[in-house]
CSV table of C-alpha atoms in Angstrom, one decimal:
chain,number,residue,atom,x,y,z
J,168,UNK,CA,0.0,0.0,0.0
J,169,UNK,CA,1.1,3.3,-1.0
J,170,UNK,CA,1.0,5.6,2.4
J,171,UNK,CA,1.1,8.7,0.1
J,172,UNK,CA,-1.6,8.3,-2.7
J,173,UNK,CA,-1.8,10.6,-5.3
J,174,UNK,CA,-3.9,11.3,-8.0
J,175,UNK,CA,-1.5,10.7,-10.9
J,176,UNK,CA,-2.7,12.0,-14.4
J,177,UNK,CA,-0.1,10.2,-15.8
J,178,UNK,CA,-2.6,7.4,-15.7
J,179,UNK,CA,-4.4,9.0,-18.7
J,180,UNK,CA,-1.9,7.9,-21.3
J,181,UNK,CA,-4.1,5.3,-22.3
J,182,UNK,CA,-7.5,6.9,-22.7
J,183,UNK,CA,-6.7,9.0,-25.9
J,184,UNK,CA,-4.9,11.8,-24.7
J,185,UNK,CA,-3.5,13.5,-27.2
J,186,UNK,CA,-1.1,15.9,-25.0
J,187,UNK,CA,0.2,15.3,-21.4
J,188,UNK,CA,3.5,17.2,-21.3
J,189,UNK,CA,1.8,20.7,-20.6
J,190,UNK,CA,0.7,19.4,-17.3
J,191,UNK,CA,2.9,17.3,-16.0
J,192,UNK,CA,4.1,19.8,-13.6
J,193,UNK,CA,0.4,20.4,-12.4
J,194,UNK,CA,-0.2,18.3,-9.0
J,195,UNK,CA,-4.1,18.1,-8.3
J,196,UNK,CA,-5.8,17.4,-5.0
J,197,UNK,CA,-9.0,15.7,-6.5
J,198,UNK,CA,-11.0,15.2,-8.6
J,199,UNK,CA,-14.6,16.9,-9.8
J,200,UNK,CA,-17.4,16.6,-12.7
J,201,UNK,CA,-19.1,19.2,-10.7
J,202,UNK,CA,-18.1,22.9,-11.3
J,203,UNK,CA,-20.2,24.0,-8.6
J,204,UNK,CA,-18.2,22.1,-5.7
J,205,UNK,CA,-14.7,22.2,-7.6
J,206,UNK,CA,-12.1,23.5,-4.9
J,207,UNK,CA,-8.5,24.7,-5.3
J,208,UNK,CA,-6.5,22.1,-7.1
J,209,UNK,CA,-8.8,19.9,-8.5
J,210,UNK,CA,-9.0,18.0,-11.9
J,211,UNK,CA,-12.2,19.0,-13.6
J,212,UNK,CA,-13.6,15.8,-15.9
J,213,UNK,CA,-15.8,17.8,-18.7
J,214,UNK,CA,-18.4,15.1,-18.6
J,215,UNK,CA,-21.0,15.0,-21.9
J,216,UNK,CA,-24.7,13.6,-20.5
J,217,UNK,CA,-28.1,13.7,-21.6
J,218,UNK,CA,-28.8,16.8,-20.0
J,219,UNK,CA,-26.0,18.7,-19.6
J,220,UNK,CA,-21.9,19.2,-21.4
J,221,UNK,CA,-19.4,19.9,-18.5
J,222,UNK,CA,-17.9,21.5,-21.5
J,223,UNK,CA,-20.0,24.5,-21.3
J,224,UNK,CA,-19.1,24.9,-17.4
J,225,UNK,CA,-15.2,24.9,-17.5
J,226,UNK,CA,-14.9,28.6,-16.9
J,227,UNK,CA,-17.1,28.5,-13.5
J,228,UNK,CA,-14.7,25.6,-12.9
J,229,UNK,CA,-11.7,27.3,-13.2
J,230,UNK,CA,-13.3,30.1,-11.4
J,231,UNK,CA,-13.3,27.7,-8.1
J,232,UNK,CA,-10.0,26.6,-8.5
J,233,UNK,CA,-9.8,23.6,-10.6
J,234,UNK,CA,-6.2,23.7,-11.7
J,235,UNK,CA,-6.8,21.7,-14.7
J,236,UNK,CA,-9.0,21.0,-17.1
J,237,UNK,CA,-9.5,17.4,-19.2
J,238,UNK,CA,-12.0,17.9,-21.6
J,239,UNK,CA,-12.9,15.9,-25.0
J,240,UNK,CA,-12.3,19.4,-27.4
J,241,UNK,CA,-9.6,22.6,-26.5
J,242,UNK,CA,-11.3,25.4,-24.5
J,243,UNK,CA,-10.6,29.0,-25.2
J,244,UNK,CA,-9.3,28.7,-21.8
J,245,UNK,CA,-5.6,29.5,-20.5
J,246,UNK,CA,-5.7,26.5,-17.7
J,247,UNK,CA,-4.3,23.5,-18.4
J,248,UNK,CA,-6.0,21.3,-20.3
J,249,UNK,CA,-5.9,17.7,-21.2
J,250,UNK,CA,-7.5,16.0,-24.6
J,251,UNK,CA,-8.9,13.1,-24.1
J,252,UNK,CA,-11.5,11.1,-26.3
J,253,UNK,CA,-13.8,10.4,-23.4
J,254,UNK,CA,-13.7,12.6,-20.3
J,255,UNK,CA,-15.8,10.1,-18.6
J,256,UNK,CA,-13.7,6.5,-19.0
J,257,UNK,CA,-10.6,9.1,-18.4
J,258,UNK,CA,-11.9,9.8,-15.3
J,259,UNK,CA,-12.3,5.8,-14.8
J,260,UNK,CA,-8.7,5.1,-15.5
J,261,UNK,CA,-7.8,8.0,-13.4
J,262,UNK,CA,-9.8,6.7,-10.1
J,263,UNK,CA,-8.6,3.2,-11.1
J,264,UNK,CA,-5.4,3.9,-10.9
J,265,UNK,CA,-5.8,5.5,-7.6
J,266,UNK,CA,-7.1,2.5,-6.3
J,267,UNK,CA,-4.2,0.5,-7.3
J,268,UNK,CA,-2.3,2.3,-4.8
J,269,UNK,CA,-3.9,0.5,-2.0
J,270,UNK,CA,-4.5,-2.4,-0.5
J,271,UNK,CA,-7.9,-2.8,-0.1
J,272,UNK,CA,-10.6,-5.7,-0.5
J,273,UNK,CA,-12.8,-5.1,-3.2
J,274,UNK,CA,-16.3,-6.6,-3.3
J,275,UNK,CA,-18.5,-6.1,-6.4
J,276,UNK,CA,-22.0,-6.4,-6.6
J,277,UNK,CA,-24.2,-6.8,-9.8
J,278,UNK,CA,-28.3,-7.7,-10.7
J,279,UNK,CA,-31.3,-6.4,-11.9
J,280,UNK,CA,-32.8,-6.0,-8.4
J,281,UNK,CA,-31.0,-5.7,-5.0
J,282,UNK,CA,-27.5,-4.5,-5.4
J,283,UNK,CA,-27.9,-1.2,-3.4
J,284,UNK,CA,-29.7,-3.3,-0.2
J,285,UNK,CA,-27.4,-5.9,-0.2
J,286,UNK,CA,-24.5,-3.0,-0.4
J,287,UNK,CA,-26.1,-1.5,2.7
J,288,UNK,CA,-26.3,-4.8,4.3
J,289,UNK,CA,-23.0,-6.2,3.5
J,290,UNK,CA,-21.2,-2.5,4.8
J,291,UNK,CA,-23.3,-2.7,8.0
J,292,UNK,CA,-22.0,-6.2,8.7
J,293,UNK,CA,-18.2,-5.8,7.1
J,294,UNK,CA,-17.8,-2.7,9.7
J,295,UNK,CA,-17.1,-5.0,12.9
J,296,UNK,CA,-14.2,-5.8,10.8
J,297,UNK,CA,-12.2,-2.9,9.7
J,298,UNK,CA,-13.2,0.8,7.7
J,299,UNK,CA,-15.3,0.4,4.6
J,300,UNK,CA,-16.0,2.4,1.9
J,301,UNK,CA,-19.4,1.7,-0.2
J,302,UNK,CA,-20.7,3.4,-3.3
J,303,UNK,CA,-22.8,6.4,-2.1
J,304,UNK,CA,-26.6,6.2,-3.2
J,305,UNK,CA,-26.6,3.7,-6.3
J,306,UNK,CA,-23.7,5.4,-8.1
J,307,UNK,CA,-23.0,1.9,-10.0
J,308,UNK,CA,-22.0,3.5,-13.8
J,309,UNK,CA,-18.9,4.3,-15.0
J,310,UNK,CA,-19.1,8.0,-13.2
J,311,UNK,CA,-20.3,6.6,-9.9
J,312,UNK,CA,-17.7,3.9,-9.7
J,313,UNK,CA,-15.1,6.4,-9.9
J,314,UNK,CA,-16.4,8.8,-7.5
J,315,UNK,CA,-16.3,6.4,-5.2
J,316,UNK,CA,-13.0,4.9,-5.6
J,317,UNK,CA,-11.5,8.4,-5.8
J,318,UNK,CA,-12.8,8.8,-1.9
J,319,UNK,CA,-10.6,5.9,-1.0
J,320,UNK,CA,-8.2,6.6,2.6
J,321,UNK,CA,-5.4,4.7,3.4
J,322,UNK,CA,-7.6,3.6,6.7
J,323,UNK,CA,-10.5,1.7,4.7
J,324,UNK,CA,-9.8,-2.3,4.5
J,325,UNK,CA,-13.5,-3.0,2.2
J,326,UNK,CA,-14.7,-1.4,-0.9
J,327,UNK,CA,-17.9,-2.3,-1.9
J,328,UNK,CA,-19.2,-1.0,-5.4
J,329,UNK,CA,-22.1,-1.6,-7.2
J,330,UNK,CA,-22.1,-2.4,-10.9
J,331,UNK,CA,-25.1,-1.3,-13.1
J,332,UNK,CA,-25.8,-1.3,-16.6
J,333,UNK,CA,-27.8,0.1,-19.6
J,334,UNK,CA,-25.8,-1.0,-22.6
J,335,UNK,CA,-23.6,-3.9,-23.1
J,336,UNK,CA,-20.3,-4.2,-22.3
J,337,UNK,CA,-20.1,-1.9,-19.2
J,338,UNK,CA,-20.0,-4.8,-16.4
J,339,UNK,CA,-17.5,-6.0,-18.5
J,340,UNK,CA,-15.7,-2.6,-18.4
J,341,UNK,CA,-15.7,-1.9,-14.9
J,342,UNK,CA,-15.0,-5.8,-14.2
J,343,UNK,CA,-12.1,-5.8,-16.5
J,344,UNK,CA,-10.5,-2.5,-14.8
J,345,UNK,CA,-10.8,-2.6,-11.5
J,346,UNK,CA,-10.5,-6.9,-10.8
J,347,UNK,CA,-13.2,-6.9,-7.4
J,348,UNK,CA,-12.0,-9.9,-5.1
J,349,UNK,CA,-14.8,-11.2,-4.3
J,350,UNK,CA,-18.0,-10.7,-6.9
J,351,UNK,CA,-22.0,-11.0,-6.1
J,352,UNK,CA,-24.1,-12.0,-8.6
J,353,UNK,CA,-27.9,-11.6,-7.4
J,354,UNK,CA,-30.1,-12.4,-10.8
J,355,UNK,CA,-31.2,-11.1,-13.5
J,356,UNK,CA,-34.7,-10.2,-14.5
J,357,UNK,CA,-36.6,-7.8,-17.8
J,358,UNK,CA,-34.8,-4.5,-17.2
J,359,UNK,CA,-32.4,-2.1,-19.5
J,360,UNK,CA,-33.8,-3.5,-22.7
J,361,UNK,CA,-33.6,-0.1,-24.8
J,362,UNK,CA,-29.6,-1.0,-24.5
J,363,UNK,CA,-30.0,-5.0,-23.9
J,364,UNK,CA,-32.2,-5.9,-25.8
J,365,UNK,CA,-33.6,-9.3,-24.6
J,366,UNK,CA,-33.9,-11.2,-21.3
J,367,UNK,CA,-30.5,-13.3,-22.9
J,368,UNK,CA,-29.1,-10.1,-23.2
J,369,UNK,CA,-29.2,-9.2,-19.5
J,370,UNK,CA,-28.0,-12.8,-18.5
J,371,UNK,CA,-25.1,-11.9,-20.0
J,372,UNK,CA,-24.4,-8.3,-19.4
J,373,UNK,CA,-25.1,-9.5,-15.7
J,374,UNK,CA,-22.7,-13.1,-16.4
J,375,UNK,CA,-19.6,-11.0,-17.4
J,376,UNK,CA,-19.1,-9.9,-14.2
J,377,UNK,CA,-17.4,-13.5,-13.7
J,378,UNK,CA,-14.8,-12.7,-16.6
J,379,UNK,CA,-11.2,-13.1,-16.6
J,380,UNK,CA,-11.3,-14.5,-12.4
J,381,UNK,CA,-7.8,-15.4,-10.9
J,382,UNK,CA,-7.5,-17.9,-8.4
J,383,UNK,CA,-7.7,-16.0,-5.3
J,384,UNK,CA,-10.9,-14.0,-6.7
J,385,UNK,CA,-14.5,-15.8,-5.3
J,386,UNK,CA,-18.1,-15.3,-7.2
J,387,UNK,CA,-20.9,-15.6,-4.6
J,388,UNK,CA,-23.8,-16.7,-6.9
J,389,UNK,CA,-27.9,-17.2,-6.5
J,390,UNK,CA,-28.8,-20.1,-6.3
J,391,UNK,CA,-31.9,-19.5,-6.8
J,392,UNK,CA,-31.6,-17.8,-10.0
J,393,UNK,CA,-32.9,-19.7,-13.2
J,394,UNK,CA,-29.8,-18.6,-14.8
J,395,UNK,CA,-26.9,-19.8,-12.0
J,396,UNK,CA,-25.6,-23.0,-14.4
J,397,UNK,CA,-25.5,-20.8,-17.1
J,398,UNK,CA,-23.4,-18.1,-14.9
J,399,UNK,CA,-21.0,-20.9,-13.5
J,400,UNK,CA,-20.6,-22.3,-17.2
J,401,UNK,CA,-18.9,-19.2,-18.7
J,402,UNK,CA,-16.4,-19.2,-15.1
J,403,UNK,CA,-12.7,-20.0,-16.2
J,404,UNK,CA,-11.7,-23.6,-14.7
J,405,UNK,CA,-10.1,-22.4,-11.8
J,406,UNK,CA,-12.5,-19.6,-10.5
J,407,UNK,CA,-14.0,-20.2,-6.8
J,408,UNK,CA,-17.7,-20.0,-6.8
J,409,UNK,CA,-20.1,-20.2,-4.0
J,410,UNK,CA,-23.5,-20.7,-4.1
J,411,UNK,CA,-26.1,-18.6,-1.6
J,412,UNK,CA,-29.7,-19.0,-0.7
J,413,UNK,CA,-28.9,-23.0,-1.6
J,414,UNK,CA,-30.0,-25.8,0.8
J,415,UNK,CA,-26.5,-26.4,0.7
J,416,UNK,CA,-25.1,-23.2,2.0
J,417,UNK,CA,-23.2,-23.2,4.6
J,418,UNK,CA,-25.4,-20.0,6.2
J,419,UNK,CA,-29.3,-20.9,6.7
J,420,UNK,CA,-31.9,-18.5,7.3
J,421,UNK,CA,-35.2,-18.9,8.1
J,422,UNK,CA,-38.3,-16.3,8.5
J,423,UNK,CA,-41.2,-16.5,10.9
J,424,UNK,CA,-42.8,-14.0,8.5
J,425,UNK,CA,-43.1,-11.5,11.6
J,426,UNK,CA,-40.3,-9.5,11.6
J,427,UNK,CA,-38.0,-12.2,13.1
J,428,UNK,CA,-35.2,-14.9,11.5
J,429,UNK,CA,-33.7,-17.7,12.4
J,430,UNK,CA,-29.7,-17.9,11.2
J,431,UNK,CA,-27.5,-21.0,11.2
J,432,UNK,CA,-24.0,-20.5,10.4
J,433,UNK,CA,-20.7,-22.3,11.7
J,434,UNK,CA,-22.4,-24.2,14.5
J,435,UNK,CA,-24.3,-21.4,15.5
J,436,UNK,CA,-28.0,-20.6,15.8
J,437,UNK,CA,-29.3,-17.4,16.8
J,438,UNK,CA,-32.8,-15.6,16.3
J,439,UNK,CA,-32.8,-11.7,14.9
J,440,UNK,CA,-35.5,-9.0,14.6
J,441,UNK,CA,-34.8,-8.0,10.9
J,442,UNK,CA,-36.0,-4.9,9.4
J,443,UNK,CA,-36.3,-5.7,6.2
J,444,UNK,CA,-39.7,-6.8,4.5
J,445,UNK,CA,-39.6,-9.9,2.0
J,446,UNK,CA,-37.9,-13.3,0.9
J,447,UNK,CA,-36.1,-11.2,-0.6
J,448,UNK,CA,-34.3,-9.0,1.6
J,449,UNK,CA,-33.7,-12.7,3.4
J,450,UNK,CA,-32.2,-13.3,0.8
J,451,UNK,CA,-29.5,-10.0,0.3
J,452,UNK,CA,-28.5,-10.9,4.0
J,453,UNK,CA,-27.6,-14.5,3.1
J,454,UNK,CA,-25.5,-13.1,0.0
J,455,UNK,CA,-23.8,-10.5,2.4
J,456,UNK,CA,-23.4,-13.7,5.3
J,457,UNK,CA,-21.7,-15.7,2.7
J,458,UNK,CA,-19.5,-12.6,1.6
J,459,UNK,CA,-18.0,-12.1,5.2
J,460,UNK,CA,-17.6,-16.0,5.3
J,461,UNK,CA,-15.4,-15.9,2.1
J,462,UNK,CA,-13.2,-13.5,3.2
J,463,UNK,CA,-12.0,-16.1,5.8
J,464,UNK,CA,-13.7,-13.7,8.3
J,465,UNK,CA,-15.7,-15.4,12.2
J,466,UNK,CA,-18.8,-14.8,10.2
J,467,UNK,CA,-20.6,-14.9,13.7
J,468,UNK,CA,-18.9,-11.7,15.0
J,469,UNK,CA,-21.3,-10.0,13.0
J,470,UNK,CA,-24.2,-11.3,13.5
J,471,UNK,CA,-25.3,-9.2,16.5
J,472,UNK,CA,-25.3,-6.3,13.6
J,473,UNK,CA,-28.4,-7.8,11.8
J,474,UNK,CA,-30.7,-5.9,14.1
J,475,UNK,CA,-29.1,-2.6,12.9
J,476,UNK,CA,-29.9,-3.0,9.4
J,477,UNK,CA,-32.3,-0.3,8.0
J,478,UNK,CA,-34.4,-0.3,4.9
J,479,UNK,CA,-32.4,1.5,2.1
J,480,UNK,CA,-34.8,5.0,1.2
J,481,UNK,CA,-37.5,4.2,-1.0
J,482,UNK,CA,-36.9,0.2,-0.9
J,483,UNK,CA,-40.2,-0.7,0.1
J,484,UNK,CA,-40.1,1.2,3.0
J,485,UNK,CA,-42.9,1.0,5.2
J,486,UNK,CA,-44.3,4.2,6.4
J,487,UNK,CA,-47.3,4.5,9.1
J,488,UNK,CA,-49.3,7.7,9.2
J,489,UNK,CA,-51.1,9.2,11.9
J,490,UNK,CA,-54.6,8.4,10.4
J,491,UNK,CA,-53.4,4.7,10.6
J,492,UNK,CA,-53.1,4.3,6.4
J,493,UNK,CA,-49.8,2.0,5.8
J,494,UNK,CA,-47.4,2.9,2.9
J,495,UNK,CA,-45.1,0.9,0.8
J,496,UNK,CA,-42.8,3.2,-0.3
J,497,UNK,CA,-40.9,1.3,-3.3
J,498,UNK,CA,-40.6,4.5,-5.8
J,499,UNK,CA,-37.0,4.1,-6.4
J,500,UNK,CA,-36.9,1.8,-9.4
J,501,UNK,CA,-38.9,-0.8,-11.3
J,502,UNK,CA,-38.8,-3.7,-13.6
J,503,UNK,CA,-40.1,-7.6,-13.3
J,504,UNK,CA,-38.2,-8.7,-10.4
J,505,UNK,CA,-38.7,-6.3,-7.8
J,506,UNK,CA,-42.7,-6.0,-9.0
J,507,UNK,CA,-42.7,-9.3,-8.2
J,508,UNK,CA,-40.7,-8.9,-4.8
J,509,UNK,CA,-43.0,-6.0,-3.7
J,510,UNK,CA,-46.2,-7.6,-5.1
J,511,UNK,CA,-45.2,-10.9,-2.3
J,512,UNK,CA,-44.5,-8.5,0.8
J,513,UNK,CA,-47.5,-6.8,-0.4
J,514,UNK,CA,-49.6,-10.1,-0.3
J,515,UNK,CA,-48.4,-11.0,3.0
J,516,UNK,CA,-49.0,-7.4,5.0
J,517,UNK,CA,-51.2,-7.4,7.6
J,518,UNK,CA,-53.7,-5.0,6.6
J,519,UNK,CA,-56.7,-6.7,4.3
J,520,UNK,CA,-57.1,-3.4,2.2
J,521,UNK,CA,-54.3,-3.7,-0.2
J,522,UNK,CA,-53.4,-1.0,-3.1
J,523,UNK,CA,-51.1,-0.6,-5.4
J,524,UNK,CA,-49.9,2.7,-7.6
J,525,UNK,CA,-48.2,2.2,-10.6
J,526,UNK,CA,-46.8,4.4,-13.2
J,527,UNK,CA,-44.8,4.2,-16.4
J,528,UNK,CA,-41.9,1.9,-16.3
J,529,UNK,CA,-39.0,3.1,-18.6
J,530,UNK,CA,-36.0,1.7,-20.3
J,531,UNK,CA,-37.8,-1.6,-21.7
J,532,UNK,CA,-37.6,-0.7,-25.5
J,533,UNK,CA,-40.0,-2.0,-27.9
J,534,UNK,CA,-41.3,-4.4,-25.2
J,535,UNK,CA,-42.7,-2.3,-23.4
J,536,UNK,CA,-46.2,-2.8,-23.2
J,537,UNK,CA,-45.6,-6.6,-23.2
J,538,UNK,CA,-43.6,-6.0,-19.8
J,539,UNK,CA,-46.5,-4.0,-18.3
J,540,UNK,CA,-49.3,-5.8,-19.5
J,541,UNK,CA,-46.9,-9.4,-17.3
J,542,UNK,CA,-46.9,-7.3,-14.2
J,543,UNK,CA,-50.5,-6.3,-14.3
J,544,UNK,CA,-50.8,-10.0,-14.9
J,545,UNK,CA,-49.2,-10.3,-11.5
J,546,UNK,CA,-51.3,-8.4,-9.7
J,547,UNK,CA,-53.8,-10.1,-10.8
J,548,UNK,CA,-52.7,-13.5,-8.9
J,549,UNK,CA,-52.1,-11.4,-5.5
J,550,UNK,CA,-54.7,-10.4,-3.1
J,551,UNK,CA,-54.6,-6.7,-4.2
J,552,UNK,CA,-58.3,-5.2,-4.4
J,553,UNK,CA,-57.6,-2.2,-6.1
J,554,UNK,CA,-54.8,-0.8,-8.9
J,555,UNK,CA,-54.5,3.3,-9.6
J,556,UNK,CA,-52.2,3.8,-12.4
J,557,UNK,CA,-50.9,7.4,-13.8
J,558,UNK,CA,-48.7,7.0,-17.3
J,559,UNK,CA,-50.5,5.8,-20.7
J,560,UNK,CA,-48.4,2.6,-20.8
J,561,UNK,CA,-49.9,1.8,-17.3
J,562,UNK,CA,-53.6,2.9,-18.0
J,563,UNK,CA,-53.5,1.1,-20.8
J,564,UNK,CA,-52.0,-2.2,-19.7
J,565,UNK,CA,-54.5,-1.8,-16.3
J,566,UNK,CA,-57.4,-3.3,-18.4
J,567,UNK,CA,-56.1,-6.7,-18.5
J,568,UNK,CA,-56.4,-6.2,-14.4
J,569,UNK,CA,-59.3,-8.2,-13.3
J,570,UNK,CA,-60.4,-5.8,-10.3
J,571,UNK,CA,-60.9,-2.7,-9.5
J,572,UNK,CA,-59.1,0.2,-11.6
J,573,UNK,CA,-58.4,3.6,-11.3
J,574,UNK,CA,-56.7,5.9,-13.3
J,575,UNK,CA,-55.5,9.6,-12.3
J,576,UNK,CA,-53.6,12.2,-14.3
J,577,UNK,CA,-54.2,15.2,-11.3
J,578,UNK,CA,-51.4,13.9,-8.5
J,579,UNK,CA,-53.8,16.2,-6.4
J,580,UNK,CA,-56.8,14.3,-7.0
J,581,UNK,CA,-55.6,11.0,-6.1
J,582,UNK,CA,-54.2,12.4,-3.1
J,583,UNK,CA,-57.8,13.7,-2.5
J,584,UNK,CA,-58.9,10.4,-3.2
J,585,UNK,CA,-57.0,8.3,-0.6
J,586,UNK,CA,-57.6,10.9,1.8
J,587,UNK,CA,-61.1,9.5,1.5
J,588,UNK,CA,-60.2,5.9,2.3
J,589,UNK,CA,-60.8,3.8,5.2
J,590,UNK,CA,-57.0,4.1,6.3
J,591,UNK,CA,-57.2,1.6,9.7
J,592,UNK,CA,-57.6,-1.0,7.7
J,593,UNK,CA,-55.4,0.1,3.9
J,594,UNK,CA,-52.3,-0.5,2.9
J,595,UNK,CA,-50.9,1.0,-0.5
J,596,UNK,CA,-47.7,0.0,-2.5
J,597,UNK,CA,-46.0,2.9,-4.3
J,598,UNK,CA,-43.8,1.9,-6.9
J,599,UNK,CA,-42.2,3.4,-10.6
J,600,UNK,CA,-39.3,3.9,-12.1
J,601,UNK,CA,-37.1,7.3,-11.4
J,602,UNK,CA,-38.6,9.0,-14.1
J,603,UNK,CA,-42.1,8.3,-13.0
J,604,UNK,CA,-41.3,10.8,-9.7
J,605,UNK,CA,-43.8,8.8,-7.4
J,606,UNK,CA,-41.5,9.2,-4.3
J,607,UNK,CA,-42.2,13.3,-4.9
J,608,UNK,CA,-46.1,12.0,-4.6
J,609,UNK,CA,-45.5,10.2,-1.7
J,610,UNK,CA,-44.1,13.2,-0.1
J,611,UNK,CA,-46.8,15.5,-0.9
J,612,UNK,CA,-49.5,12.5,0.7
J,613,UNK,CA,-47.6,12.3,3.6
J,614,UNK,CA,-47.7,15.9,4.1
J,615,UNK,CA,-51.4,16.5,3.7
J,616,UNK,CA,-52.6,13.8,5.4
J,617,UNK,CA,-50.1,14.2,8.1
């Protein structure tokens, strides 16, 4: 381990620089795609989005203090600039190679539903054994990942990122670059197919996260999952794989369905309260357990952390109001897997009145309707007695729905209209993609009816 790491730009030879001898003399103290927080000697990345060109913000940049500039085309700008092809993957290969400088275990984590729980779950238990660092919110693209590394410290002993994707080949990406010791591979499920494509085409965006595995690297796999042979197929001979939520695992878990488990591990039985609402979430914890485990780690010095674990914001978070109506709060994100995770804790509450608000899922390309039109198909095998949808794609799929539907395009008049419910008895399951903004609506209902 380096006890002096630097951020080296040196590091950007290979990300299509085309001139690094102007600023080789320029030392800079981070690192910022932010011109609005830059301080005095940072880099400042010129990142191109959807919605806005760090190109057009250099100036305000330099104006903070960045000391240099890396941008994709020369600015009329007398810092120091670097060229590079992509300001984004040259930020990667910067943060990477800050990471190489020291000696820290790095866990990766990968799937089309859980990754940010079982991050939260797998920190809460790794910190009885040294510092960790863990990707802040769900920064799991290429920007997030390096954000994160580049808040490495010499004291943290775990990294945990997350790895997402939208278009193929960026598991494969980060995989390749930054080489996680240990990688978690929780399923796969109808998500991202704008860049995917295909169900297929997710197995294996998900799958490459097992590429190019050394003998001291371990791949915690579902079991469950209807694609874990496939997964294990594609492993080089002598990758280490272990399987989770298997009646073969070494770490059992069993749920009284109340708010209580039952863990076996190493000889040891204990019973937990645990948080976290679903088969599911059982299910993150037994991926984090076997983690710990394969790090050679007394897996049962952490148990007595289990009853600390909190629901991540938004995560089907359970939210009682004053007039006694129960909410679900799942708003984050959206797609088959974690419908069909929220539609189970759902069917299972406690409350006989059971809701559901849906709107528009995005991302699912020219299956989209298809997508919706399963889910609804879903709720239509649960015990849900009513479905409110706001987004065409929704209202439109809701008439396969064999109960009672409502549709509202007024966020004011659907909160009007479950101000009007019988809330003792009601419980109501928020969920959407990002885009669909449903955890602003859940806001604005807990306000007025609070």
């Amino acid at each position: 381990m380096n006890n002096n790491p630097k951020l080296r730009l040196s590091a950007l030879e290979h990300t299509g620089l085309v001139n690094l001898d102007s600023v080789d003399h320029v030392e800079v103290l981070s690192a910022s795609i932010d011109s609005r927080s830059c301080q005095k000697g940072d880099a400042f990345f010129a990142i191109t989005g959807q919605r806005h060109n760090g190109h057009d913000y250099a100036r305000q940049a330099v104006d903070q203090g960045a000391h240099v500039l890396i941008v994709e085309q020369p600015l009329a700008l007398t810092t120091p600039q670097i060229i590079v092809n992509n300001t984004a993957l040259a930020l990667l290969q910067l943060s990477v190679d800050y990471l190489s400088q020291f000696s820290v275990t790095t866990i990766a984590i990968t799937g089309s539903c859980g990754k940010t729980s079982t991050k939260n779950i797998l920190k809460q238990l790794l910190e009885c054994y040294g510092s960790v660092l863990a990707s802040p919110k769900s920064y799991n693209n290429r920007i997030g990942v390096a954000l994160t590394l580049l808040q490495l410290t010499p004291e943290n002993r775990f990294l945990i990122l997350e790895f997402g994707t939208s278009q193929v080949g960026e598991i494969l990406e980060l995989t390749s670059m930054i080489k996680p010791d240990r990688r978690l591979l929780l399923g796969a499920s109808l998500s991202h197919l704008s860049g995917l494509g295909s169900i297929e085409g997710v197995v294996n965006e998900k799958g490459s996260i097992l590429t190019g595995m050394l003998a001291h690297q371990v791949a915690i796999i579902n079991h469950q999952s209807p694609y874990a042979q496939q997964w294990r197929r594609c492993m080089s001979v002598n990758a280490r794989v272990i399987n989770y939520a298997s009646p073969d695992s070494t770490i059992q878990i069993e749920s009284n369905g109340q708010g209580s488990i039952h863990l076996t591990a190493q000889g040891v039985q204990r019973t937990y309260n645990y948080a976290l609402l679903g088969q599911h979430q059982i299910d993150n914890l037994s991926a984090a357990l076997t983690c710990v485990e394969s790090l050679n780690l007394d897996v049962t010095t952490c148990f007595n952390r289990i009853e600390l674990i909190q629901p991540v914001e938004r995560r089907l978070e359970l939210k009682r109001l004053n007039n006694g109506l129960a909410i679900l709060d799942d708003s984050y994100n959206a797609n088959v897997g974690s419908w069909a995770a929220a539609l189970a804790v759902l069917d299972n509450y406690s409350l006989p009145n059971r809701l559901v608000v849906m709107s528009d899922i995005d991302d699912l390309g020219h299956a989209s309707q298809a997508i919706h039109e399963m889910i609804i198909t879903m709720m239509s095998q649960s015990s849900i007695k009513a479905l409110i949808t706001l987004g065409p794609i929704c209202q439109q799929a809701a008439k396969k729905f064999a109960r009672n539907t409502m549709h509202f395009d007024d966020n004011q008049a659907l909160i009007r209209y479950l101000g009007q419910l019988s809330t003792a008895d009601t419980v109501v399951l928020f969920k959407a993609s990002r885009v669909g903004r449903l955890d602003t609506l859940v806001d604005q209902i807990i306000e007025v009816i609070e």
